[in-house]
Coordinates of C-alpha atoms in Angstrom, one line a residue:
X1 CA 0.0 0.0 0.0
X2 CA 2.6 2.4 0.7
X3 CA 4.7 1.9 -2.3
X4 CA 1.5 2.3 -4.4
X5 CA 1.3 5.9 -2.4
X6 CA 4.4 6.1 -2.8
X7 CA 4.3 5.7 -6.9
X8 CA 0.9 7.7 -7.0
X9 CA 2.9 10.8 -5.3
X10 CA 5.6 10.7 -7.7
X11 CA 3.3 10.7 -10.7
X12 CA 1.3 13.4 -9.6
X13 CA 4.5 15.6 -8.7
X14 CA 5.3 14.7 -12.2
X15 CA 2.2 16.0 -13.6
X16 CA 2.6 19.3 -11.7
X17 CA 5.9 20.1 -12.8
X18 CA 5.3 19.3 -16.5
X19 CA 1.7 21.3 -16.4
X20 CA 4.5 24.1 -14.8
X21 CA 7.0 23.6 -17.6
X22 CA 4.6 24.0 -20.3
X23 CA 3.0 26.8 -18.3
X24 CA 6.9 28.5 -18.4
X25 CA 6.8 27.7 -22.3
X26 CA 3.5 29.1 -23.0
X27 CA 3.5 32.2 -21.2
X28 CA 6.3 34.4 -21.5
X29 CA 7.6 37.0 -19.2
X30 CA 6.4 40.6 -18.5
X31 CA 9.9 41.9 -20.0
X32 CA 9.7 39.4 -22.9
X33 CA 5.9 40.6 -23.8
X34 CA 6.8 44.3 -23.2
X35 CA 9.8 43.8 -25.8
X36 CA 7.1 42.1 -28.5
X37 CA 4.9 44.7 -28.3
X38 CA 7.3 47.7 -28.0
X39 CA 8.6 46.8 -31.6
X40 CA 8.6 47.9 -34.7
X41 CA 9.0 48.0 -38.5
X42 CA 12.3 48.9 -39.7
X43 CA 11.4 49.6 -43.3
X44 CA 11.7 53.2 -44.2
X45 CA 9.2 54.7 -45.9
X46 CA 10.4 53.8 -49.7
X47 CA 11.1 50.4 -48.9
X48 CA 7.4 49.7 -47.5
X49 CA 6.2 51.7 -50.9
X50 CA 8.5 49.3 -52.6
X51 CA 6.5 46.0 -51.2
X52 CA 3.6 47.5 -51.9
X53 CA 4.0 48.2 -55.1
X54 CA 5.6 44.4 -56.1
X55 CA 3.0 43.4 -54.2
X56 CA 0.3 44.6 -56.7
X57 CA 2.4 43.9 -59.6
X58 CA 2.6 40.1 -58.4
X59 CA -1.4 40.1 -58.3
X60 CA -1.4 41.1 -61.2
X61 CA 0.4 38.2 -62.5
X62 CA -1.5 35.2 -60.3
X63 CA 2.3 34.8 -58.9
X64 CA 2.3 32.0 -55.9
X65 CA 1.7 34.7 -52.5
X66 CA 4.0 33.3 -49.4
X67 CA 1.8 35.8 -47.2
X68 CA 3.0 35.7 -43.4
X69 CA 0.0 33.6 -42.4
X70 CA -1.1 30.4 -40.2
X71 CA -0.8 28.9 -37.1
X72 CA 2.4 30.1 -36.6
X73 CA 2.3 33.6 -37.7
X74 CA -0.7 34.4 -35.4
X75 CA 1.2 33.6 -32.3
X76 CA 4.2 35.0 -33.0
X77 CA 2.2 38.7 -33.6
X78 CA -0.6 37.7 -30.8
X79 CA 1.4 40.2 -28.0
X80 CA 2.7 43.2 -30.6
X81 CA 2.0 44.1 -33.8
X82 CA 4.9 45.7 -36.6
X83 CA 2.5 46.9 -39.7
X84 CA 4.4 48.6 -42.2
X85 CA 1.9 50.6 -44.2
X86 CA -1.2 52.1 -43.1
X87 CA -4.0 51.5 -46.0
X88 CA -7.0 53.9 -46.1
X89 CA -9.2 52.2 -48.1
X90 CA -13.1 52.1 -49.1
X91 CA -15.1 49.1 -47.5
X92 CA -16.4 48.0 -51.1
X93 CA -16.3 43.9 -50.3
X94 CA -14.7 43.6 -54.1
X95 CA -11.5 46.1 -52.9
X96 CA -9.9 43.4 -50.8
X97 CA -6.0 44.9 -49.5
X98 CA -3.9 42.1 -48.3
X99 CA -5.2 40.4 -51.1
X100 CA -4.4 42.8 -53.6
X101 CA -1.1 43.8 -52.0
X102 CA -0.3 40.0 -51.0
X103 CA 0.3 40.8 -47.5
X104 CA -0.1 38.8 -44.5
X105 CA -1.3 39.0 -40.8
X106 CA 0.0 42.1 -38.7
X107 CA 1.5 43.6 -41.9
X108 CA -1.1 46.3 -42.8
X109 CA -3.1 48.5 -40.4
X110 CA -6.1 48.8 -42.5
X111 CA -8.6 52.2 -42.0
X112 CA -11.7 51.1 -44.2
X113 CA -15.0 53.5 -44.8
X114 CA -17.2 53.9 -47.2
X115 CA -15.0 56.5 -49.6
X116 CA -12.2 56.0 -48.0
X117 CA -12.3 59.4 -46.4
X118 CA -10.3 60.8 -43.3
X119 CA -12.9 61.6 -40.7
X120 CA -11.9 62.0 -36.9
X121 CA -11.7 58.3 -36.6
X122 CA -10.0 57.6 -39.4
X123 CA -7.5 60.6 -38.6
X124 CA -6.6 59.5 -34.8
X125 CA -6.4 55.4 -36.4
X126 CA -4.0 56.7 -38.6
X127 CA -2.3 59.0 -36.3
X128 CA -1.8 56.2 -33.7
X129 CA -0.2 54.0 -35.9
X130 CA 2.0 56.2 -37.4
X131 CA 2.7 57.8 -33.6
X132 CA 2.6 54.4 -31.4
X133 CA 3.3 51.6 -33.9
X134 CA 5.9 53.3 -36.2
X135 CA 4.5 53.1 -39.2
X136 CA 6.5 54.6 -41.7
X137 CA 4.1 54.9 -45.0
X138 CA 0.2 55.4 -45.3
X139 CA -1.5 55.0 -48.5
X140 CA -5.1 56.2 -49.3
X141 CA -6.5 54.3 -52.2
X142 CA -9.7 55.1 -54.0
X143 CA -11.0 52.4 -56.8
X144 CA -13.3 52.6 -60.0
X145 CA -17.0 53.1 -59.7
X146 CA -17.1 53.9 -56.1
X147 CA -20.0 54.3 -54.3
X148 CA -19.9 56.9 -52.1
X149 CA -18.3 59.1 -54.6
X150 CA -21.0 58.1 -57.4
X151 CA -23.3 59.3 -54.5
X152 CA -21.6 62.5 -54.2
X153 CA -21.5 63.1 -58.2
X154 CA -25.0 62.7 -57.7
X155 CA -25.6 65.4 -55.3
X156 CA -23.7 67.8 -57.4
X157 CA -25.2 67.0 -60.8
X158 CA -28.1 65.9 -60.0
X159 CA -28.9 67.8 -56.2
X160 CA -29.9 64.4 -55.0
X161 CA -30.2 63.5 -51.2
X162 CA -29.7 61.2 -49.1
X163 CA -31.2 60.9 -45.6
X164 CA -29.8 60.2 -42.5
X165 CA -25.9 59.4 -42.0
X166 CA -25.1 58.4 -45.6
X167 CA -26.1 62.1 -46.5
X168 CA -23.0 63.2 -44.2
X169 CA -21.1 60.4 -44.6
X170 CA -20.9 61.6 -48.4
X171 CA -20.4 65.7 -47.4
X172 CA -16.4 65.4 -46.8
X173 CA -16.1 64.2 -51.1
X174 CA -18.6 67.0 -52.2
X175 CA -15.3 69.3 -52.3
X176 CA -13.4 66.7 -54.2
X177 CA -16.5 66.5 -57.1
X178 CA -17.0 69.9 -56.9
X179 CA -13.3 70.6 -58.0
X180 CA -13.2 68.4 -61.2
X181 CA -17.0 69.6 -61.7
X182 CA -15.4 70.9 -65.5
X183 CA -12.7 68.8 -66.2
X184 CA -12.8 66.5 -69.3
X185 CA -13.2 62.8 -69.2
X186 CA -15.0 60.9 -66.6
X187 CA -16.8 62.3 -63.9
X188 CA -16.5 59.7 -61.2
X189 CA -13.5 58.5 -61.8
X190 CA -11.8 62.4 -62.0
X191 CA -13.8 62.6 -58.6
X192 CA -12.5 59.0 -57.0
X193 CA -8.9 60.6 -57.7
X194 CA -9.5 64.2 -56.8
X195 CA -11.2 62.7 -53.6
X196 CA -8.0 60.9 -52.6
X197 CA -5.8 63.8 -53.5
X198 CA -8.3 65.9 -50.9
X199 CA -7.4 63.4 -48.3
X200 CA -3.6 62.8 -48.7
X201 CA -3.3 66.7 -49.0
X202 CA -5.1 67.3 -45.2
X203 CA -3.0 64.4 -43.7
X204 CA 0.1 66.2 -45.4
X205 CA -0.4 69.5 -43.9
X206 CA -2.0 68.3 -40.8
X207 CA -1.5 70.6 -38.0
X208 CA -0.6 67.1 -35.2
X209 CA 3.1 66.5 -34.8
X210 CA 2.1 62.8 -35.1
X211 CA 2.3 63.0 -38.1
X212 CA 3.9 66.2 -39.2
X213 CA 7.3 65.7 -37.3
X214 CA 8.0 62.4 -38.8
X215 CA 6.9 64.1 -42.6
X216 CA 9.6 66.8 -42.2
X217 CA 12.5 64.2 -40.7
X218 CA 11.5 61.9 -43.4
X219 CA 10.5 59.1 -41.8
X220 CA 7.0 59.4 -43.2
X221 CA 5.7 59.5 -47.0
X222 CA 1.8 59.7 -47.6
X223 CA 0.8 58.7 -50.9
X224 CA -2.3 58.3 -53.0
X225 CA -3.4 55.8 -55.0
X226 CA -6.5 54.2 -57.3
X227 CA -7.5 50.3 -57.6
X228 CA -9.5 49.3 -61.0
X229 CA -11.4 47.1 -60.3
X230 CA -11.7 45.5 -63.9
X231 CA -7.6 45.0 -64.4
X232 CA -6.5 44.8 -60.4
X233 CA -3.9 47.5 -60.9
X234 CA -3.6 49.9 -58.1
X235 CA -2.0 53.0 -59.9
X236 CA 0.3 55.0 -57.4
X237 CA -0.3 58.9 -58.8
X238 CA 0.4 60.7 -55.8
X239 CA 3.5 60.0 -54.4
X240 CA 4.4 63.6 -52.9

């Protein structure tokens, strides 16, 4: 009887100790975590334009993708992120961005409305990732036939309305339509582009140092871009 205690002690120590190793495995330190999520990138701005742009052009081309992805991936990012490129994009389900850009988990910090316009949420999402995370490039990207900006043409051309929040969630392009109101060729897609331009020019000259300290020292490029949605191309027409 005692040696079957005996045994039945030893086992369970056993137990105990390897439910405390894996424990020691599984979760690491406070200093370990605090390193993880205190990273970050250290592409400089042209080099994350760079991977964005071969990105796109691989897309293009149905070339294999070896995005960061998995398993593996998601527990190596699970206590700190390192995106490289903030993405200001419309939330059209066909304009899909680490698909189009071939990027993986924790690679993009994505700011997605309807337009792809920089209201005050938009504005401190990017701020903070540029400010806490270290990002060092955002791109706004418009696409073909959008939306909200064919609602906007509307307004101006036509003085249609729309109620409740779609009506102001459609005022900030107004200014963008309004400015290629006379210029030749086509009238939503002039606006989709004149609409990014609008929005890469405010984050450019904004007034935060979050954003306008690391413009000056370089550390920063903003740039403007356009998706077709019929070819997959995103074309990148203002680079600054």
């Amino acid at each position: 009887m005692t040696d079957r205690l005996s045994r039945r002690h030893l086992l369970g120590c056993g137990c105990h100790l390897g439910g405390a190793a894996l424990a020691a495995t599984a979760l690491p330190t406070s200093a370990f975590a605090a390193s993880l999520s205190s990273k970050k990138t250290d592409m400089s701005p042209d080099q994350a334009l760079k991977v964005m742009k071969d990105g796109n052009a691989s897309y293009l081309t149905d070339s294999p993708v070896r995005a960061a992805q998995g398993r593996e991936r998601r527990i190596e990012i699970a206590l700190g992120q390192t995106p490289f490129c903030v993405l200001v994009s419309c939330s059209d389900s066909r304009v899909s961005p680490e698909i189009l850009f071939g990027r993986g988990l924790g690679e993009l910090f994505i700011v997605r409305n309807a337009g792809n316009t920089a209201d005050t949420a938009a504005t401190g999402s990017i701020e903070y990732a540029v400010s806490q995370l270290g990002v060092p490039l955002v791109l706004v990207m418009g696409h073909s036939r959008c939306g909200a900006v064919e609602a906007a043409v509307s307004v101006v051309r036509d003085n249609a309305q729309f109620a409740g929040s779609i009506g102001r969630m459609i005022e900030p392009i107004v200014p963008a339509v309004l400015s290629v109101r006379d210029k030749a060729g086509d009238f939503v897609e002039n606006a989709v582009r004149a609409n990014v331009s609008r929005v890469v020019s405010r984050l450019r000259t904004a007034s935060e140092p979050s954003l306008l300290d690391p413009l000056k020292a370089g550390k920063l490029r903003i740039v403007g871009a356009a998706y077709s949605l019929d070819t997959g191309n995103v074309d990148f027409f203002d680079e600054g």
